[in-house]
Structure formats: C-alpha cells, structure tokens
Amino acid sequence: MKKLLLLLSMLPCLHSLAQTTEPTYAEKLGYPKGKKVLIIHVDDVGMSYESNQGAIKAIREGVANSLSVMMPCGWVPGFVHYWKENKDIDAGLHLTMTSEWKDYRWGPLAGKTNVKGLTDSEGALWRSVADVVKNASPNEVETEIRAQLERARTMGFEPTHLDSHMGTLFATPEFLERYLKVGMQEKIPVMFPGGHNTAIRGEEKMIAERFEMTQQVGKQLWAAGLPVLDDLENSSYGWKGPENGDKSEKALQKYKTAKYIEAIGKLKPGLTMVIMHCTIHTEVFPHISDSWPTREGDFLAMIDPELKKYIEKEGIVLTTWREAMARRQKVK
C-alpha cells in the first residue's frame, strides 16, 4: 500500500485531540500497559512466487508475523495450498482494486460485466487509485470485495483480517464505508488506525479536520466486536535503498534494518501494524516490478538477527490479527 489515503491525509495534527488520557486499544485488549505491540505485516502475497516465498520466509525465519493475500493474482493457489498445511500463519485478504504493473496484470474476480467501472481497456483492474475513484462506483467496489472474500472461502481459506492494496479502499468516504461495512457484517477485523495515530499522522502530514472521524470509526469498529489499531507504520515502501546505489544483499539488509529500527523506535505505545512487502531474489521479479530493491530489502531486514535483537532488547510485544481478535472476543 503506497499511500494511506486521501481521506486520512486531511486529518489534523492537533495533539490535544489524541485522547492521551484514554487507554490504548492495546490496553483494552489486555496487552501490557505502556508497551509497543506490533503486527509486523507483509502485503502482496499471492502476487508472485517471489512474494509468496518472501512472506513465508519472513515469518518462518524472521520477525514478521502476519500477511495478506491478493486474491485476483496468479500465485494465490500456491500460497493457499501452503497455508492449508500451515494454518498457524496469520493470513488476511489484501483487497485488490488495482493492477498497477505494465506487463503483469490481473482482472476483477466479480467479472468484467458485473464491475465495468473497475476495469480498463485490457480487461484488467485500473493501474492507479485515481482511475478507480474516477470510474468505479461504491456498489462495484463492494461487489468486488465480496467476490474476493468468496474466492477465499471457496478455497477453504478463512481470512484473519482485511486490508487494502494501495490504500484504494481509503480513497473516498464511500469506498471506506463499504470496506468497513463488509468487515463488520462478516465479523472480520479490518485494518483501520482508530487510535492515537501518531506515526500515520506524521507520515501523511495530516492537517485539517478529520482526526475525530478516525476516532469515531475506531469506536464503531470496537462496538462491532472487532479489534482496532492504535496506529499504522506505513513508510517502508518509500525506503528505496542506500544513497550510494549499492543494491547488494548486504547493503540492502543493513539499510533496511536500520530504517525499521529507527521507525519502530519512534512509535508510541499501543497496537501498531507495520506494513512491508517481501520478495526473495529471482531473475524474473524485476520484470514484474522495478520495486524489487525495496521488497528484497524488506525481506532481508525481517530475517536480520540485528532486528530481532532490537525487538527483544526493547521488550516489544509481537502479536497477530488472530490473537487480537481472540482477545477482543473476551472483552465485554
């Protein structure tokens, strides 16, 4: 997810609104007071073989602990077959309304005739969020959300949570409403920063009048029986690599690990989702996307012993969407 959203980009930086005297959602879920509680989350699973392997290895060999799957993409069966033998993995849906790459593309699961506004001249989903906003209706967006959930369930894959590829479902109030609606109706946790939002407000340079809206949405999700994020760390896609241009594994790992340590160090206590994209190295992936250095760097950081040491030294608590939901179900 590249930008969290037009909608949240208008939120104010008024710290007086942050309700600092209120317990965090992490505390409400029973996590220790004053602790940073992280869901270290890998996006874009199912997009490619490299994405599947990067996510799986980041969890099995590193500190990542959650992921989400792009259901319209070609390598979804490859991941789901693995997941059926490894159901301990915290796996959600990366709800996908765009198909951004030049030569590697995918279409809507609802079918072009049912969601004409979501498809371009190649029969694929639009490449940009702006094109989705311009052409698609909220009804079409909801139809596609439900089609992606239906494919997962048809495959025997019940997701632990929902989130949004490229932030498209946050791009208009109407899209956001449908995203939240499906999550609440289906009793599936949704990625939404409804707490103090310290990191995401800084990353998105939030100004103006909408911070109270996120607080109200957070309360609505909580009242619906779902866990709520206190914050979102979403800056890793912008970490392109060392300034000297060195894209060796050693250089990428050192650079990305330092970036994650810096970002995590700035987080405030509460339940925060840290977003990244992990791929292993192959000769093929650079032909899919020129984002390979940041994605390989994310993977290398996740398996770096130095990052694990930092997390342990700082007493940071790692959790998953599954555990957060289980805790929420125990709270009256």
CSV table of C-alpha atoms in Angstrom, one decimal:
chain,number,residue,atom,x,y,z
A,1,MET,CA,0.0,0.0,0.0
A,2,LYS,CA,1.7,3.2,-1.2
A,3,LYS,CA,-0.4,6.0,0.4
A,4,LEU,CA,-2.9,5.6,3.1
A,5,LEU,CA,-5.4,7.8,1.6
A,6,LEU,CA,-6.8,10.9,0.5
A,7,LEU,CA,-9.3,10.7,3.4
A,8,LEU,CA,-6.8,10.4,6.2
A,9,SER,CA,-4.4,12.9,4.6
A,10,MET,CA,-6.8,15.6,5.8
A,11,LEU,CA,-6.5,14.6,9.4
A,12,PRO,CA,-5.3,17.3,11.8
A,13,CYS,CA,-2.1,17.3,13.8
A,14,LEU,CA,-3.8,18.6,16.9
A,15,HIS,CA,-2.3,16.6,19.7
A,16,SER,CA,-5.0,17.8,22.0
A,17,LEU,CA,-7.4,15.6,20.2
A,18,ALA,CA,-5.4,12.4,20.7
A,19,GLN,CA,-7.2,11.5,23.9
A,20,THR,CA,-3.9,10.7,25.6
A,21,THR,CA,-5.6,10.0,28.9
A,22,GLU,CA,-7.6,7.2,27.3
A,23,PRO,CA,-6.3,3.7,27.4
A,24,THR,CA,-4.9,2.5,24.1
A,25,TYR,CA,-6.8,-0.2,22.2
A,26,ALA,CA,-3.8,-2.5,23.0
A,27,GLU,CA,-4.6,-2.0,26.7
A,28,LYS,CA,-8.3,-2.6,26.1
A,29,LEU,CA,-7.3,-5.9,24.5
A,30,GLY,CA,-5.3,-6.9,27.6
A,31,TYR,CA,-1.8,-6.2,26.3
A,32,PRO,CA,0.6,-4.7,28.9
A,33,LYS,CA,0.2,-1.0,29.6
A,34,GLY,CA,2.8,1.2,28.0
A,35,LYS,CA,4.1,-1.5,25.6
A,36,LYS,CA,4.6,-1.2,21.9
A,37,VAL,CA,2.5,-4.1,20.4
A,38,LEU,CA,3.3,-4.8,16.8
A,39,ILE,CA,1.7,-6.7,13.9
A,40,ILE,CA,4.7,-6.9,11.5
A,41,HIS,CA,2.7,-7.4,8.3
A,42,VAL,CA,3.7,-8.5,4.8
A,43,ASP,CA,1.5,-7.3,1.9
A,44,ASP,CA,1.1,-8.6,-1.7
A,45,VAL,CA,1.1,-12.4,-1.0
A,46,GLY,CA,-0.2,-14.3,-4.0
A,47,MET,CA,1.1,-11.7,-6.5
A,48,SER,CA,4.0,-13.9,-7.5
A,49,TYR,CA,6.2,-16.9,-6.5
A,50,GLU,CA,8.7,-14.4,-5.1
A,51,SER,CA,6.1,-12.7,-3.0
A,52,ASN,CA,4.9,-15.9,-1.5
A,53,GLN,CA,8.3,-17.2,-0.6
A,54,GLY,CA,9.4,-13.8,0.7
A,55,ALA,CA,6.4,-13.6,3.1
A,56,ILE,CA,6.6,-17.2,4.2
A,57,LYS,CA,10.4,-17.0,4.9
A,58,ALA,CA,10.0,-13.5,6.6
A,59,ILE,CA,7.6,-15.2,9.1
A,60,ARG,CA,9.3,-18.6,9.4
A,61,GLU,CA,12.9,-17.3,9.5
A,62,GLY,CA,12.4,-13.8,10.7
A,63,VAL,CA,10.3,-11.4,12.9
A,64,ALA,CA,7.3,-10.9,10.5
A,65,ASN,CA,4.1,-12.4,11.9
A,66,SER,CA,1.2,-11.6,9.6
A,67,LEU,CA,0.4,-11.3,5.9
A,68,SER,CA,-2.4,-10.7,3.4
A,69,VAL,CA,-3.2,-12.2,0.1
A,70,MET,CA,-4.2,-10.5,-3.3
A,71,MET,CA,-7.0,-12.9,-4.3
A,72,PRO,CA,-7.2,-11.9,-8.1
A,73,CYS,CA,-3.5,-12.8,-8.6
A,74,GLY,CA,-1.9,-15.9,-10.2
A,75,TRP,CA,0.0,-17.3,-7.3
A,76,VAL,CA,-2.9,-17.4,-4.8
A,77,PRO,CA,-3.3,-21.2,-5.1
A,78,GLY,CA,0.4,-21.6,-4.4
A,79,PHE,CA,0.0,-19.8,-1.1
A,80,VAL,CA,-3.3,-21.3,-0.1
A,81,HIS,CA,-2.0,-24.8,-0.7
A,82,TYR,CA,0.9,-24.0,1.7
A,83,TRP,CA,-1.4,-22.3,4.2
A,84,LYS,CA,-3.7,-25.4,4.4
A,85,GLU,CA,-0.7,-27.3,5.8
A,86,ASN,CA,0.4,-24.3,7.9
A,87,LYS,CA,-2.7,-22.8,9.3
A,88,ASP,CA,-0.9,-21.2,12.2
A,89,ILE,CA,0.1,-18.4,9.8
A,90,ASP,CA,-1.9,-15.2,10.3
A,91,ALA,CA,-3.3,-14.6,6.8
A,92,GLY,CA,-5.8,-12.0,5.7
A,93,LEU,CA,-7.1,-10.5,2.4
A,94,HIS,CA,-5.2,-7.7,0.7
A,95,LEU,CA,-8.4,-6.4,-1.0
A,96,THR,CA,-7.3,-5.5,-4.5
A,97,MET,CA,-9.0,-2.9,-6.8
A,98,THR,CA,-5.9,-2.1,-8.9
A,99,SER,CA,-3.5,-3.9,-11.2
A,100,GLU,CA,-0.5,-1.5,-11.3
A,101,TRP,CA,2.3,-3.2,-13.3
A,102,LYS,CA,2.8,-2.8,-17.1
A,103,ASP,CA,3.2,-6.3,-18.3
A,104,TYR,CA,1.9,-8.5,-15.5
A,105,ARG,CA,-1.8,-7.8,-14.7
A,106,TRP,CA,-5.0,-9.3,-13.2
A,107,GLY,CA,-8.7,-8.7,-13.5
A,108,PRO,CA,-11.7,-8.5,-11.1
A,109,LEU,CA,-13.0,-11.7,-9.6
A,110,ALA,CA,-16.6,-10.4,-9.9
A,111,GLY,CA,-16.3,-10.5,-13.7
A,112,LYS,CA,-15.9,-7.5,-16.0
A,113,THR,CA,-19.6,-7.3,-16.9
A,114,ASN,CA,-20.5,-7.0,-13.2
A,115,VAL,CA,-17.9,-4.3,-12.3
A,116,LYS,CA,-17.3,-2.5,-15.6
A,117,GLY,CA,-16.2,0.6,-13.7
A,118,LEU,CA,-13.3,-1.3,-12.2
A,119,THR,CA,-11.8,-2.5,-15.5
A,120,ASP,CA,-9.6,-0.8,-18.1
A,121,SER,CA,-9.2,-1.4,-21.9
A,122,GLU,CA,-7.1,-4.5,-21.2
A,123,GLY,CA,-9.8,-6.1,-19.1
A,124,ALA,CA,-7.7,-5.7,-16.0
A,125,LEU,CA,-8.2,-3.6,-12.9
A,126,TRP,CA,-7.1,0.0,-13.3
A,127,ARG,CA,-3.5,0.8,-12.7
A,128,SER,CA,-4.0,3.7,-10.4
A,129,VAL,CA,-6.1,4.6,-7.4
A,130,ALA,CA,-7.2,7.8,-9.1
A,131,ASP,CA,-8.6,5.8,-12.0
A,132,VAL,CA,-10.6,3.7,-9.7
A,133,VAL,CA,-12.0,6.8,-8.0
A,134,LYS,CA,-12.9,8.3,-11.4
A,135,ASN,CA,-14.5,5.3,-12.9
A,136,ALA,CA,-15.8,2.9,-10.2
A,137,SER,CA,-19.0,3.1,-8.1
A,138,PRO,CA,-19.1,2.1,-4.4
A,139,ASN,CA,-21.5,-0.7,-5.4
A,140,GLU,CA,-18.9,-2.1,-7.8
A,141,VAL,CA,-16.2,-1.8,-5.2
A,142,GLU,CA,-18.3,-3.7,-2.6
A,143,THR,CA,-19.2,-6.3,-5.2
A,144,GLU,CA,-15.5,-7.0,-5.8
A,145,ILE,CA,-14.7,-7.0,-2.1
A,146,ARG,CA,-17.3,-9.7,-1.6
A,147,ALA,CA,-16.1,-11.7,-4.7
A,148,GLN,CA,-12.5,-11.7,-3.3
A,149,LEU,CA,-13.8,-12.9,0.1
A,150,GLU,CA,-15.9,-15.5,-1.6
A,151,ARG,CA,-13.0,-16.9,-3.6
A,152,ALA,CA,-11.0,-17.3,-0.4
A,153,ARG,CA,-13.8,-19.1,1.4
A,154,THR,CA,-14.5,-21.3,-1.7
A,155,MET,CA,-10.8,-22.3,-1.4
A,156,GLY,CA,-11.3,-23.2,2.3
A,157,PHE,CA,-9.3,-20.1,3.3
A,158,GLU,CA,-10.9,-18.0,6.1
A,159,PRO,CA,-9.0,-14.7,6.5
A,160,THR,CA,-7.9,-13.4,9.8
A,161,HIS,CA,-8.4,-9.8,8.7
A,162,LEU,CA,-9.0,-7.4,5.7
A,163,ASP,CA,-6.8,-4.6,4.4
A,164,SER,CA,-6.4,-2.6,1.2
A,165,HIS,CA,-3.9,-2.8,-1.7
A,166,MET,CA,-2.5,0.6,-2.5
A,167,GLY,CA,-5.0,2.1,0.0
A,168,THR,CA,-7.7,2.2,-2.6
A,169,LEU,CA,-10.5,1.5,-0.2
A,170,PHE,CA,-9.5,4.6,1.8
A,171,ALA,CA,-9.6,6.9,-1.2
A,172,THR,CA,-13.2,8.1,-0.8
A,173,PRO,CA,-15.6,8.1,2.2
A,174,GLU,CA,-17.9,5.9,0.1
A,175,PHE,CA,-15.3,3.3,-0.6
A,176,LEU,CA,-14.2,3.3,3.1
A,177,GLU,CA,-17.8,2.9,4.2
A,178,ARG,CA,-18.2,-0.3,2.1
A,179,TYR,CA,-14.9,-1.7,3.3
A,180,LEU,CA,-15.8,-1.2,7.0
A,181,LYS,CA,-19.4,-2.5,6.3
A,182,VAL,CA,-18.1,-5.8,5.0
A,183,GLY,CA,-15.7,-6.3,7.9
A,184,MET,CA,-18.3,-5.6,10.5
A,185,GLN,CA,-21.0,-7.7,8.8
A,186,GLU,CA,-18.7,-10.6,8.3
A,187,LYS,CA,-17.0,-10.2,11.8
A,188,ILE,CA,-13.6,-9.9,10.2
A,189,PRO,CA,-11.1,-7.4,11.6
A,190,VAL,CA,-10.2,-4.6,9.3
A,191,MET,CA,-7.0,-2.5,9.1
A,192,PHE,CA,-8.0,0.9,10.3
A,193,PRO,CA,-6.0,3.2,12.5
A,194,GLY,CA,-8.5,4.4,15.0
A,195,GLY,CA,-6.3,5.3,18.0
A,196,HIS,CA,-3.7,8.0,18.6
A,197,ASN,CA,-2.4,7.6,15.0
A,198,THR,CA,0.9,9.2,15.9
A,199,ALA,CA,3.0,7.6,13.2
A,200,ILE,CA,0.5,7.7,10.4
A,201,ARG,CA,-0.3,11.3,11.0
A,202,GLY,CA,3.3,12.2,10.7
A,203,GLU,CA,3.9,10.1,7.6
A,204,GLU,CA,0.9,11.5,5.8
A,205,LYS,CA,1.5,15.1,7.0
A,206,MET,CA,-2.1,15.1,8.2
A,207,ILE,CA,-3.7,18.5,8.5
A,208,ALA,CA,-7.3,19.9,8.9
A,209,GLU,CA,-10.3,18.4,10.4
A,210,ARG,CA,-10.7,14.7,10.1
A,211,PHE,CA,-8.9,13.2,13.1
A,212,GLU,CA,-12.1,13.0,15.1
A,213,MET,CA,-13.6,10.9,12.2
A,214,THR,CA,-10.9,8.2,12.8
A,215,GLN,CA,-11.7,8.2,16.5
A,216,GLN,CA,-15.4,7.7,15.7
A,217,VAL,CA,-14.7,4.9,13.2
A,218,GLY,CA,-12.4,3.2,15.8
A,219,LYS,CA,-15.2,3.3,18.3
A,220,GLN,CA,-17.7,1.9,15.8
A,221,LEU,CA,-15.4,-1.0,14.9
A,222,TRP,CA,-14.8,-1.7,18.6
A,223,ALA,CA,-18.5,-1.6,19.3
A,224,ALA,CA,-19.0,-4.1,16.4
A,225,GLY,CA,-16.8,-6.6,18.3
A,226,LEU,CA,-13.6,-6.0,16.3
A,227,PRO,CA,-10.1,-5.1,17.5
A,228,VAL,CA,-8.8,-1.7,16.5
A,229,LEU,CA,-5.3,-0.4,15.6
A,230,ASP,CA,-3.8,2.4,17.6
A,231,ASP,CA,-1.5,3.4,14.8
A,232,LEU,CA,-0.1,2.4,11.4
A,233,GLU,CA,3.6,2.5,10.3
A,234,ASN,CA,3.4,2.7,6.5
A,235,SER,CA,6.6,4.3,5.3
A,236,SER,CA,8.8,1.4,4.3
A,237,TYR,CA,7.8,1.4,0.6
A,238,GLY,CA,9.5,4.8,0.3
A,239,TRP,CA,12.8,3.4,1.6
A,240,LYS,CA,14.3,2.8,-1.8
A,241,GLY,CA,17.9,1.7,-0.8
A,242,PRO,CA,21.3,3.1,0.1
A,243,GLU,CA,22.0,6.6,-1.3
A,244,ASN,CA,25.2,5.3,-3.0
A,245,GLY,CA,23.1,3.0,-5.1
A,246,ASP,CA,24.5,-0.3,-3.8
A,247,LYS,CA,21.8,-2.9,-4.2
A,248,SER,CA,23.8,-5.9,-2.9
A,249,GLU,CA,22.1,-8.1,-0.4
A,250,LYS,CA,24.4,-7.0,2.4
A,251,ALA,CA,23.9,-3.3,1.7
A,252,LEU,CA,20.1,-3.6,1.3
A,253,GLN,CA,19.8,-5.5,4.6
A,254,LYS,CA,21.9,-3.1,6.5
A,255,TYR,CA,20.0,-0.1,5.1
A,256,LYS,CA,16.5,-1.5,5.7
A,257,THR,CA,17.2,-2.9,9.1
A,258,ALA,CA,18.4,0.5,10.2
A,259,LYS,CA,15.3,2.1,8.8
A,260,TYR,CA,13.0,-0.3,10.7
A,261,ILE,CA,14.8,0.1,13.9
A,262,GLU,CA,14.5,3.9,13.5
A,263,ALA,CA,10.8,3.7,12.7
A,264,ILE,CA,9.9,1.3,15.5
A,265,GLY,CA,11.9,3.4,17.9
A,266,LYS,CA,9.7,6.4,17.2
A,267,LEU,CA,6.4,4.5,17.7
A,268,LYS,CA,4.2,5.3,20.7
A,269,PRO,CA,2.7,2.5,22.9
A,270,GLY,CA,-0.3,0.7,21.5
A,271,LEU,CA,-1.2,-1.7,18.8
A,272,THR,CA,0.5,-0.8,15.6
A,273,MET,CA,0.6,-2.5,12.3
A,274,VAL,CA,3.9,-2.2,10.5
A,275,ILE,CA,3.5,-2.7,6.7
A,276,MET,CA,6.0,-4.0,4.3
A,277,HIS,CA,6.5,-6.1,1.1
A,278,CYS,CA,8.8,-9.0,1.0
A,279,THR,CA,10.2,-10.9,-2.0
A,280,ILE,CA,13.1,-13.3,-2.5
A,281,HIS,CA,15.5,-12.6,-5.3
A,282,THR,CA,15.0,-14.2,-8.7
A,283,GLU,CA,15.8,-13.2,-12.2
A,284,VAL,CA,12.0,-12.9,-13.0
A,285,PHE,CA,10.7,-10.4,-10.4
A,286,PRO,CA,12.5,-7.3,-11.8
A,287,HIS,CA,10.5,-7.9,-15.0
A,288,ILE,CA,7.3,-7.7,-12.9
A,289,SER,CA,8.2,-4.6,-10.9
A,290,ASP,CA,11.1,-2.1,-10.5
A,291,SER,CA,10.3,-2.1,-6.8
A,292,TRP,CA,12.4,-5.2,-6.3
A,293,PRO,CA,15.1,-3.4,-4.2
A,294,THR,CA,12.7,-2.2,-1.5
A,295,ARG,CA,10.9,-5.6,-1.5
A,296,GLU,CA,14.1,-7.6,-1.2
A,297,GLY,CA,15.4,-5.2,1.3
A,298,ASP,CA,12.2,-5.7,3.4
A,299,PHE,CA,12.7,-9.4,3.3
A,300,LEU,CA,16.4,-9.2,4.2
A,301,ALA,CA,15.6,-6.9,7.2
A,302,MET,CA,13.0,-9.3,8.5
A,303,ILE,CA,15.5,-12.2,8.7
A,304,ASP,CA,18.3,-10.0,10.1
A,305,PRO,CA,19.3,-11.1,13.6
A,306,GLU,CA,20.0,-7.5,14.4
A,307,LEU,CA,16.3,-6.6,14.1
A,308,LYS,CA,15.3,-9.5,16.2
A,309,LYS,CA,17.8,-8.5,18.9
A,310,TYR,CA,16.5,-4.9,18.9
A,311,ILE,CA,12.9,-6.0,19.3
A,312,GLU,CA,13.8,-8.4,22.2
A,313,LYS,CA,16.0,-5.8,23.8
A,314,GLU,CA,13.3,-3.1,23.7
A,315,GLY,CA,10.7,-5.5,25.2
A,316,ILE,CA,8.4,-5.0,22.2
A,317,VAL,CA,5.4,-7.4,22.1
A,318,LEU,CA,4.6,-9.1,18.8
A,319,THR,CA,1.1,-10.2,18.1
A,320,THR,CA,-1.2,-11.1,15.2
A,321,TRP,CA,-4.7,-10.2,13.9
A,322,ARG,CA,-5.9,-13.7,15.0
A,323,GLU,CA,-4.7,-13.1,18.6
A,324,ALA,CA,-6.1,-9.6,18.6
A,325,MET,CA,-9.5,-10.9,17.6
A,326,ALA,CA,-9.4,-13.7,20.1
A,327,ARG,CA,-8.6,-11.1,22.8
A,328,ARG,CA,-11.4,-8.8,21.6
A,329,GLN,CA,-13.9,-11.7,21.9
A,330,LYS,CA,-13.1,-12.0,25.6
A,331,VAL,CA,-13.6,-8.3,26.3
A,332,LYS,CA,-17.1,-7.3,27.4
